[in-house]
PDB file of C-alpha atoms and ligand atoms in Angstrom:
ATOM      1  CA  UNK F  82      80.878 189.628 122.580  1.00  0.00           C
ATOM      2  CA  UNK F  83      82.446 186.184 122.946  1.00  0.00           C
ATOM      3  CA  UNK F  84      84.068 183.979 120.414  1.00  0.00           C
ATOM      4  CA  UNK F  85      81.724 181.419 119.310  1.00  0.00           C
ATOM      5  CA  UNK F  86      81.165 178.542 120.997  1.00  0.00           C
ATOM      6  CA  UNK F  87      83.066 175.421 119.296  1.00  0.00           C
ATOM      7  CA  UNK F  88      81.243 171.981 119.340  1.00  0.00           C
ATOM      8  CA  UNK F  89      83.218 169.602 121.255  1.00  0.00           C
ATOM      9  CA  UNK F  90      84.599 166.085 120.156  1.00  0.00           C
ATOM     10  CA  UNK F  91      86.247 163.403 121.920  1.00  0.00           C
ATOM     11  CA  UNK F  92      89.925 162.435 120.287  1.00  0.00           C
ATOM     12  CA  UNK F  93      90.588 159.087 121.891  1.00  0.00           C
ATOM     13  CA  UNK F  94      94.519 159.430 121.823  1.00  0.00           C
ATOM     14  CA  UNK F  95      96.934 159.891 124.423  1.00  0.00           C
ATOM     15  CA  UNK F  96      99.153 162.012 122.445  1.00  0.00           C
ATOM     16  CA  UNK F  97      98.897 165.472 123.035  1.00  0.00           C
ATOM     17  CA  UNK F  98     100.312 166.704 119.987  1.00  0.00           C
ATOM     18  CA  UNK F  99      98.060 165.289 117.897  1.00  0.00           C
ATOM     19  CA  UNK F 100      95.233 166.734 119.235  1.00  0.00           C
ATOM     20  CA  UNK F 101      97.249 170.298 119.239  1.00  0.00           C
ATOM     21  CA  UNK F 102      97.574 169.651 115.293  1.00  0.00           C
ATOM     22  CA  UNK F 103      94.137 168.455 114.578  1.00  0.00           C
ATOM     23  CA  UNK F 104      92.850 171.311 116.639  1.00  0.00           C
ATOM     24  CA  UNK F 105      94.487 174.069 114.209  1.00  0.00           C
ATOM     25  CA  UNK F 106      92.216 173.081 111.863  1.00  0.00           C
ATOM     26  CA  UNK F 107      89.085 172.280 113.628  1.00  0.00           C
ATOM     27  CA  UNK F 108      88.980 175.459 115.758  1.00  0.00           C
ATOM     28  CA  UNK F 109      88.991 177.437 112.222  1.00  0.00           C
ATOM     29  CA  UNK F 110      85.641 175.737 111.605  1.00  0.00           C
ATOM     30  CA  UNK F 111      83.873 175.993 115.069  1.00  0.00           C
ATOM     31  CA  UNK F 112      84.941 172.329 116.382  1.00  0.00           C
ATOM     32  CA  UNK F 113      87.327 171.346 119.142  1.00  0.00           C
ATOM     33  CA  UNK F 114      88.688 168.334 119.633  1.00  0.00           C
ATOM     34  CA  UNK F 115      89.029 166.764 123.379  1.00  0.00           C
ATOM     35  CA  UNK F 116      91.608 164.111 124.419  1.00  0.00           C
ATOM     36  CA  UNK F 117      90.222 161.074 125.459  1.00  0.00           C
ATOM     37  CA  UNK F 118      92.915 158.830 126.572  1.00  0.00           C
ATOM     38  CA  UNK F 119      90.681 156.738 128.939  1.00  0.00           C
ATOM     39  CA  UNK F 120      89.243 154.742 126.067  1.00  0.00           C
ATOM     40  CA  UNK F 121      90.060 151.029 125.537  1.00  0.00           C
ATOM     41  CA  UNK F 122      93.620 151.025 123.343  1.00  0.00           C
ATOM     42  CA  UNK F 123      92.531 148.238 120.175  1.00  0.00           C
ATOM     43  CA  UNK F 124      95.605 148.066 117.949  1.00  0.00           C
ATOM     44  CA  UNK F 125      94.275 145.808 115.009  1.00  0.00           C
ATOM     45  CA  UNK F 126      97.176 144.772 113.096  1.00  0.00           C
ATOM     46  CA  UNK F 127      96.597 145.378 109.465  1.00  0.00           C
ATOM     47  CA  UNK F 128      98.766 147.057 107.115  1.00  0.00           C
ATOM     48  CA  UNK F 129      95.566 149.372 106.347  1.00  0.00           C
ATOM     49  CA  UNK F 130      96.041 152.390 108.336  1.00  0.00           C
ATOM     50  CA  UNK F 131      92.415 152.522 107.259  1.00  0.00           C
ATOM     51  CA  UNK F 132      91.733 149.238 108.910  1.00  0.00           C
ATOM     52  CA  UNK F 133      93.509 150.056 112.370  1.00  0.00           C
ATOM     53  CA  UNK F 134      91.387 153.628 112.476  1.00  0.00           C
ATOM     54  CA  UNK F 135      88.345 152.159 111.780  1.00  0.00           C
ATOM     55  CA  UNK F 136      88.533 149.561 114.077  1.00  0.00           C
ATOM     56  CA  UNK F 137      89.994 151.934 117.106  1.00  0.00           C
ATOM     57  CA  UNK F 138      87.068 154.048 116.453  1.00  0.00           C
ATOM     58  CA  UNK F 139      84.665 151.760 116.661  1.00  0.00           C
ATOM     59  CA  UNK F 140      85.542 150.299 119.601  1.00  0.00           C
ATOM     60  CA  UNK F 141      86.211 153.957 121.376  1.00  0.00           C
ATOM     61  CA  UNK F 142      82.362 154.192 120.680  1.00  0.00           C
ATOM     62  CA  UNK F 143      81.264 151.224 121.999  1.00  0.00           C
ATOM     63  CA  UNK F 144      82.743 152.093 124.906  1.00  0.00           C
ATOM     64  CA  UNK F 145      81.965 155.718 125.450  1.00  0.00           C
ATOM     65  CA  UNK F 146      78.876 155.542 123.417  1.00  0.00           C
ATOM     66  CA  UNK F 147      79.276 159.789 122.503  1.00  0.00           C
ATOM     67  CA  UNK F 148      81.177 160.649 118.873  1.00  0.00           C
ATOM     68  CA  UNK F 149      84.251 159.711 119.016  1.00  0.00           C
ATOM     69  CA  UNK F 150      87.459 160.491 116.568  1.00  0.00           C
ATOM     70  CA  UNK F 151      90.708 158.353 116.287  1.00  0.00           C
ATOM     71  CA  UNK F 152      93.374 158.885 113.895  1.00  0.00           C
ATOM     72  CA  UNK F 153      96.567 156.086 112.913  1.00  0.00           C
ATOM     73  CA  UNK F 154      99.248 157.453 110.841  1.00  0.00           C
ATOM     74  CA  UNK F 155     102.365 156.641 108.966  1.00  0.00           C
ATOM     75  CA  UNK F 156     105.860 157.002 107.536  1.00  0.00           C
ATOM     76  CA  UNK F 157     106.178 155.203 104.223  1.00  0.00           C
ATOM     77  CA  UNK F 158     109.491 155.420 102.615  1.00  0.00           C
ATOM     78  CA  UNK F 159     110.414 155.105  98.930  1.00  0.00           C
ATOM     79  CA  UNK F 160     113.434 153.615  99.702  1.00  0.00           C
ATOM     80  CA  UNK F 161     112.332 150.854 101.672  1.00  0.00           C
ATOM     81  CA  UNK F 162     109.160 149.829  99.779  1.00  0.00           C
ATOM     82  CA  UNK F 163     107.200 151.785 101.960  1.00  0.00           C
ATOM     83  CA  UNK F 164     108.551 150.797 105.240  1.00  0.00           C
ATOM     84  CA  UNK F 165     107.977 151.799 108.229  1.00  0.00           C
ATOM     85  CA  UNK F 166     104.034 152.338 106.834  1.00  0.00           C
ATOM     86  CA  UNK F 167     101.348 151.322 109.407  1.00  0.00           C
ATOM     87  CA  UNK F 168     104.658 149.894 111.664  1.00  0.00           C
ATOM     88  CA  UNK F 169     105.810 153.422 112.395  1.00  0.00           C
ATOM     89  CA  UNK F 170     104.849 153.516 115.754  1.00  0.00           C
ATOM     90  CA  UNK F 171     106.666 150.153 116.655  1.00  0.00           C
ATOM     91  CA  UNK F 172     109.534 150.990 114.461  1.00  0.00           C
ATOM     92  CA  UNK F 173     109.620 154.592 116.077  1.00  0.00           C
ATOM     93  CA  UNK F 174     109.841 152.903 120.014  1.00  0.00           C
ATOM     94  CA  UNK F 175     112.404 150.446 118.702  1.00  0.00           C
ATOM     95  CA  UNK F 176     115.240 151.671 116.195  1.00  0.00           C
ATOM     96  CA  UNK F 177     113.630 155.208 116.535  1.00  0.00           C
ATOM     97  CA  UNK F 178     115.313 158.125 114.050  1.00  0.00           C
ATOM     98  CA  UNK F 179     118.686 157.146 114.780  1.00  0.00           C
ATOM     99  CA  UNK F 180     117.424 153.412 113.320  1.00  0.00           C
ATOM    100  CA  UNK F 181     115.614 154.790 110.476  1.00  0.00           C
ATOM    101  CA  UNK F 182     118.155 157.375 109.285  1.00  0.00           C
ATOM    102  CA  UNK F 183     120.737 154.052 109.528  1.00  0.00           C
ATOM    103  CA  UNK F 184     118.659 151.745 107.098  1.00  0.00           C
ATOM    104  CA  UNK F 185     119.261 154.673 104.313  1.00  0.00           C
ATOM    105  CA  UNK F 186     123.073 155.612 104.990  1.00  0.00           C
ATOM    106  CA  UNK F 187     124.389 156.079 101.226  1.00  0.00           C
ATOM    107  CA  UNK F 188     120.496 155.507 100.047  1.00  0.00           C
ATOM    108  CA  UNK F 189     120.151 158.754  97.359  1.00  0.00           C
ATOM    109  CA  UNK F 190     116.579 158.232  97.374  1.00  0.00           C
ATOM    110  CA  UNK F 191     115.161 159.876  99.739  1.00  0.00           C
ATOM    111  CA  UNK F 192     111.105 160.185  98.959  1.00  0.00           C
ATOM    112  CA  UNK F 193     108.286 159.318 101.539  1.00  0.00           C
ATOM    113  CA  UNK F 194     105.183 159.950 102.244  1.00  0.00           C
ATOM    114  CA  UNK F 195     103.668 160.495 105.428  1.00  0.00           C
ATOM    115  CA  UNK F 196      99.705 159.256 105.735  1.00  0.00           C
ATOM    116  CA  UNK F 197      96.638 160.151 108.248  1.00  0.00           C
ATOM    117  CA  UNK F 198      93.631 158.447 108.865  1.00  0.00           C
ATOM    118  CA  UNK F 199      91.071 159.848 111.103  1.00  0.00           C
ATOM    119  CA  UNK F 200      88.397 157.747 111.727  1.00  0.00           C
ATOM    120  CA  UNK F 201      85.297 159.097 113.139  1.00  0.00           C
ATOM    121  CA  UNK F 202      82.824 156.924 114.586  1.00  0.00           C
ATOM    122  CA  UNK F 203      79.090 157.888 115.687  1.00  0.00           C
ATOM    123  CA  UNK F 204      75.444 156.788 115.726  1.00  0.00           C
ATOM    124  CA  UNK F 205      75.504 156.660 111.833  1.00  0.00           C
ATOM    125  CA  UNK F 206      78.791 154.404 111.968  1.00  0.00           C
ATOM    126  CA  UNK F 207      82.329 155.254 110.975  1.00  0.00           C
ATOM    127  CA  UNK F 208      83.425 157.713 108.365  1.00  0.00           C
ATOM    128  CA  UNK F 209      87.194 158.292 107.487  1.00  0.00           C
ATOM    129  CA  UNK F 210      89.731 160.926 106.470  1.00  0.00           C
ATOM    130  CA  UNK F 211      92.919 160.300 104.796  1.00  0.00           C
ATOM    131  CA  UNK F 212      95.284 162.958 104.166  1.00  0.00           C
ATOM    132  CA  UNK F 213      99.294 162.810 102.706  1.00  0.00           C
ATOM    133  CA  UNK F 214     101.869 164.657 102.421  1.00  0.00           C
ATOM    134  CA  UNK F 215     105.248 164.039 100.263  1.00  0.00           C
ATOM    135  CA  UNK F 216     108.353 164.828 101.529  1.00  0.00           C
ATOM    136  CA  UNK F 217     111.969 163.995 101.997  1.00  0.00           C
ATOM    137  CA  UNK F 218     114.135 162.146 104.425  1.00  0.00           C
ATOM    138  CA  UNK F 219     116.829 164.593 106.175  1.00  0.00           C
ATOM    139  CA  UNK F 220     120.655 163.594 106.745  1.00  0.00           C
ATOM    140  CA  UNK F 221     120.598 164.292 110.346  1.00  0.00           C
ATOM    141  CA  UNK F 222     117.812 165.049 112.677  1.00  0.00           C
ATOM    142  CA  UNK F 223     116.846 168.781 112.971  1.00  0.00           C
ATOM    143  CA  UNK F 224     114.578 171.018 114.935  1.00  0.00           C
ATOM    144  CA  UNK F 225     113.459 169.932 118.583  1.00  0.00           C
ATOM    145  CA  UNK F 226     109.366 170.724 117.748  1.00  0.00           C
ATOM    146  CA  UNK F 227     106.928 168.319 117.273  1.00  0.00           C
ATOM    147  CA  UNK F 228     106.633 164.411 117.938  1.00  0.00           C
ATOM    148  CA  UNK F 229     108.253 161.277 116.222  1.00  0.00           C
ATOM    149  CA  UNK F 230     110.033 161.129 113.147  1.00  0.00           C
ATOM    150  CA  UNK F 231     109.457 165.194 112.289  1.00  0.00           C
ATOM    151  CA  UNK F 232     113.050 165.854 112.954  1.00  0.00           C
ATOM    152  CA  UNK F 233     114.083 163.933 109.686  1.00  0.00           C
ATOM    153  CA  UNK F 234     110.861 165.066 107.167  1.00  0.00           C
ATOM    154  CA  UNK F 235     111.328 167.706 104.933  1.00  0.00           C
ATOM    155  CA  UNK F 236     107.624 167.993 103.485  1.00  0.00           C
ATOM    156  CA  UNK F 237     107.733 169.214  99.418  1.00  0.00           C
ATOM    157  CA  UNK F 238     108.413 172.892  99.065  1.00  0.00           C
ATOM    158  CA  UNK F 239     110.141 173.670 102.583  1.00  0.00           C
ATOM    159  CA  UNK F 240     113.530 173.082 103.579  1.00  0.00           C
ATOM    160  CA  UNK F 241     113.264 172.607 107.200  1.00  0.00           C
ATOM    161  CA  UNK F 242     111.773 169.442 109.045  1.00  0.00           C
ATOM    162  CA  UNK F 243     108.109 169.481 110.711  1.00  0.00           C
ATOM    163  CA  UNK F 244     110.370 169.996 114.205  1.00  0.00           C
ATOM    164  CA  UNK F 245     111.828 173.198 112.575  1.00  0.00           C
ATOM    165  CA  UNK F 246     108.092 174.346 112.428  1.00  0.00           C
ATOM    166  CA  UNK F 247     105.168 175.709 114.972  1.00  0.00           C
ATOM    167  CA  UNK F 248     101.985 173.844 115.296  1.00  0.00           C
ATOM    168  CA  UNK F 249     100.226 176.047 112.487  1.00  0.00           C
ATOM    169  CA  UNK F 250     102.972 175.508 110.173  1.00  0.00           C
ATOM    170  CA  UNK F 251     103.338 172.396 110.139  1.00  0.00           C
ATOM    171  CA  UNK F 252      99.088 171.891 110.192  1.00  0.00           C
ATOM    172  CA  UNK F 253      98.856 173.762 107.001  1.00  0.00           C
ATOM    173  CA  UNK F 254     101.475 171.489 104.857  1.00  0.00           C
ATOM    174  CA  UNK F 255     101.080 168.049 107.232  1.00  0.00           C
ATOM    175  CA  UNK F 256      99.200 164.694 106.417  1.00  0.00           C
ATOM    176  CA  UNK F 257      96.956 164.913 109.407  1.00  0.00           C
ATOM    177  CA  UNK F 258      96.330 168.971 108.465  1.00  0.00           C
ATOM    178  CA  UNK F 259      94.643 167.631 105.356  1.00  0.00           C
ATOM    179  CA  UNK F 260      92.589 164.759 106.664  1.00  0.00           C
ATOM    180  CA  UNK F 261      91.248 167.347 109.577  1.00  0.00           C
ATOM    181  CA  UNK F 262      89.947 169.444 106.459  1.00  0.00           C
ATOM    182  CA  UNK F 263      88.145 166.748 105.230  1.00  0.00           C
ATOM    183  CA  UNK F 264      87.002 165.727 108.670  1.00  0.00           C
ATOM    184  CA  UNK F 265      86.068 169.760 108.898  1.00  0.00           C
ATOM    185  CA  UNK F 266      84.348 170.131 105.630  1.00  0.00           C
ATOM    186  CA  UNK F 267      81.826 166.800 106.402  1.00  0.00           C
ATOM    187  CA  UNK F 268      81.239 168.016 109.925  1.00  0.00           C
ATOM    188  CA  UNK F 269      79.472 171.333 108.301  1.00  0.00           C
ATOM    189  CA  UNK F 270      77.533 168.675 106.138  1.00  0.00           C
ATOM    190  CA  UNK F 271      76.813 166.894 108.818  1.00  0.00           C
ATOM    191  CA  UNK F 272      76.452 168.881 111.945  1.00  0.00           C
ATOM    192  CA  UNK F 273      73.784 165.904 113.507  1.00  0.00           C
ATOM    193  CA  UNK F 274      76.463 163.345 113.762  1.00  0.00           C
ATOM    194  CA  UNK F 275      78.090 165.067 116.803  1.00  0.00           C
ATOM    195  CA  UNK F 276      74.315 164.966 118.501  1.00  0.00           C
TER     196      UNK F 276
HETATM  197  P1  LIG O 560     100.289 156.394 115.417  1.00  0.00           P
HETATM  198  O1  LIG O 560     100.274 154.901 115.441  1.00  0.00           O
HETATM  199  O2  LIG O 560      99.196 156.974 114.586  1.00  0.00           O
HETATM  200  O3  LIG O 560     100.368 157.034 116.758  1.00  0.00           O
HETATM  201  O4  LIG O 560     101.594 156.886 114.662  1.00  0.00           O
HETATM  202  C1  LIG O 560     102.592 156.035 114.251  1.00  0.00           C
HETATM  203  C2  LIG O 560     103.955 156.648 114.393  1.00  0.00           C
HETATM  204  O5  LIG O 560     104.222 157.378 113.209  1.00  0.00           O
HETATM  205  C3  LIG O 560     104.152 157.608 115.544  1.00  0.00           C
HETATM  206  O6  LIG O 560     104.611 156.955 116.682  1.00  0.00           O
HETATM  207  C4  LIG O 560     105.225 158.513 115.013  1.00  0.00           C
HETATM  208  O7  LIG O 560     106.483 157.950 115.263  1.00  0.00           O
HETATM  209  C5  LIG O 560     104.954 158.504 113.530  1.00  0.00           C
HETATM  210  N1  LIG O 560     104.177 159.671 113.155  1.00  0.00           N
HETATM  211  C6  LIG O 560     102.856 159.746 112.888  1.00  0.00           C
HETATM  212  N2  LIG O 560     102.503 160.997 112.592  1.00  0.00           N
HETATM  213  C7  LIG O 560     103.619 161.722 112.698  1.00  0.00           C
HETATM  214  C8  LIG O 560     103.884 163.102 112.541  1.00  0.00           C
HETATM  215  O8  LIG O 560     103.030 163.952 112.267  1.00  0.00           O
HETATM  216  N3  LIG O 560     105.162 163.450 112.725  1.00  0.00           N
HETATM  217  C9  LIG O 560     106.146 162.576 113.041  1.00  0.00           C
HETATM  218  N4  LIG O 560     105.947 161.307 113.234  1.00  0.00           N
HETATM  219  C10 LIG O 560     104.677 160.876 113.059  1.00  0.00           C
END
């Protein structure tokens, strides 16, 4: 006997480790996310990570016209009032960790909070997912796994940084682990949205 089948879902991203994350959770509850990069890229510029998901996933639909997820996430640091927030991604391509880790030389606080949003959009309309995690802001860059600014978070109750950890590990504690449970748990609800 096979494993089950898992119901398929377009992720229109072109990052590949976000779908590898997402997908730790989603293959536990017989769903599988797909990348999608081919949809239209619409980067509304809000400082609602809400906002920018919602809006991405929306227009993924209208173009592919089949359920469609997106997800927009986010570094927001104590320190800085909550900066680099729904910027990361800019802020990441610019100063990068080197920049960030600068702007909080001989800063003792080092609390943030990393957010997900996954939006999903279908016939029905848009429904989304937030999930957080708290953490703390590294000295130096560690570990060579994951994407971004992993290297310099420490989530709550770990010592090493999300690029110290596998996939799995870092699903089970991370910000977009917990909004793919809550994207899991209302795809059981709602199994005819994927239709
Ligand atoms: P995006 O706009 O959702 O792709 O994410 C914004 C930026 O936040 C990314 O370019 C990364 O630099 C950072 N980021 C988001 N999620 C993570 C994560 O899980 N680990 C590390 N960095 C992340």
């Amino acid at each position: 006997m096979g494993a089950p089948r898992l119901r398929r879902i377009l992720f229109a991203t072109s990052n590949a480790r976000k779908v590898e994350e997402v997908n730790v959770v989603l293959r536990r509850c017989g769903f599988e996310a797909v990348a999608h990069p081919g949809a239209p890229k619409v980067e509304l510029q809000s400082e609602s990570l809400e906002a920018v998901a919602a809006a991405a996933a929306a227009a993924a639909y209208a173009f592919l016209r089949r359920p469609v997820i997106v997800e927009d996430a986010g570094l927001f640091v104590d320190a800085l009032n909550g900066f680099p927030g729904p910027y990361s991604s800019y802020v990441y391509r610019t100063i990068g960790v080197r920049g960030l880790l600068k702007l909080l030389e001989g800063v003792e606080d080092r609390g943030a909070t990393f957010v997900s949003v996954i939006a999903l959009a279908y016939r029905g309309g848009v429904v989304l997912f937030r999930g957080e995690v708290r953490g703390a802001i590294a000295r130096e860059p560690r570990g060579s796994g994951g994407f971004g600014f992993d290297p310099i978070f420490v989530p709550e109750g770990s010592t090493r940084t999300f690029a110290e950890m596998s996939a799995e590990e870092k699903t089970e504690l991370s910000h977009r682990g917990a909004a793919a449970r809550r994207l899991c748990e209302w795809l059981r609800e709602h199994p005819e949205a994927l239709e």
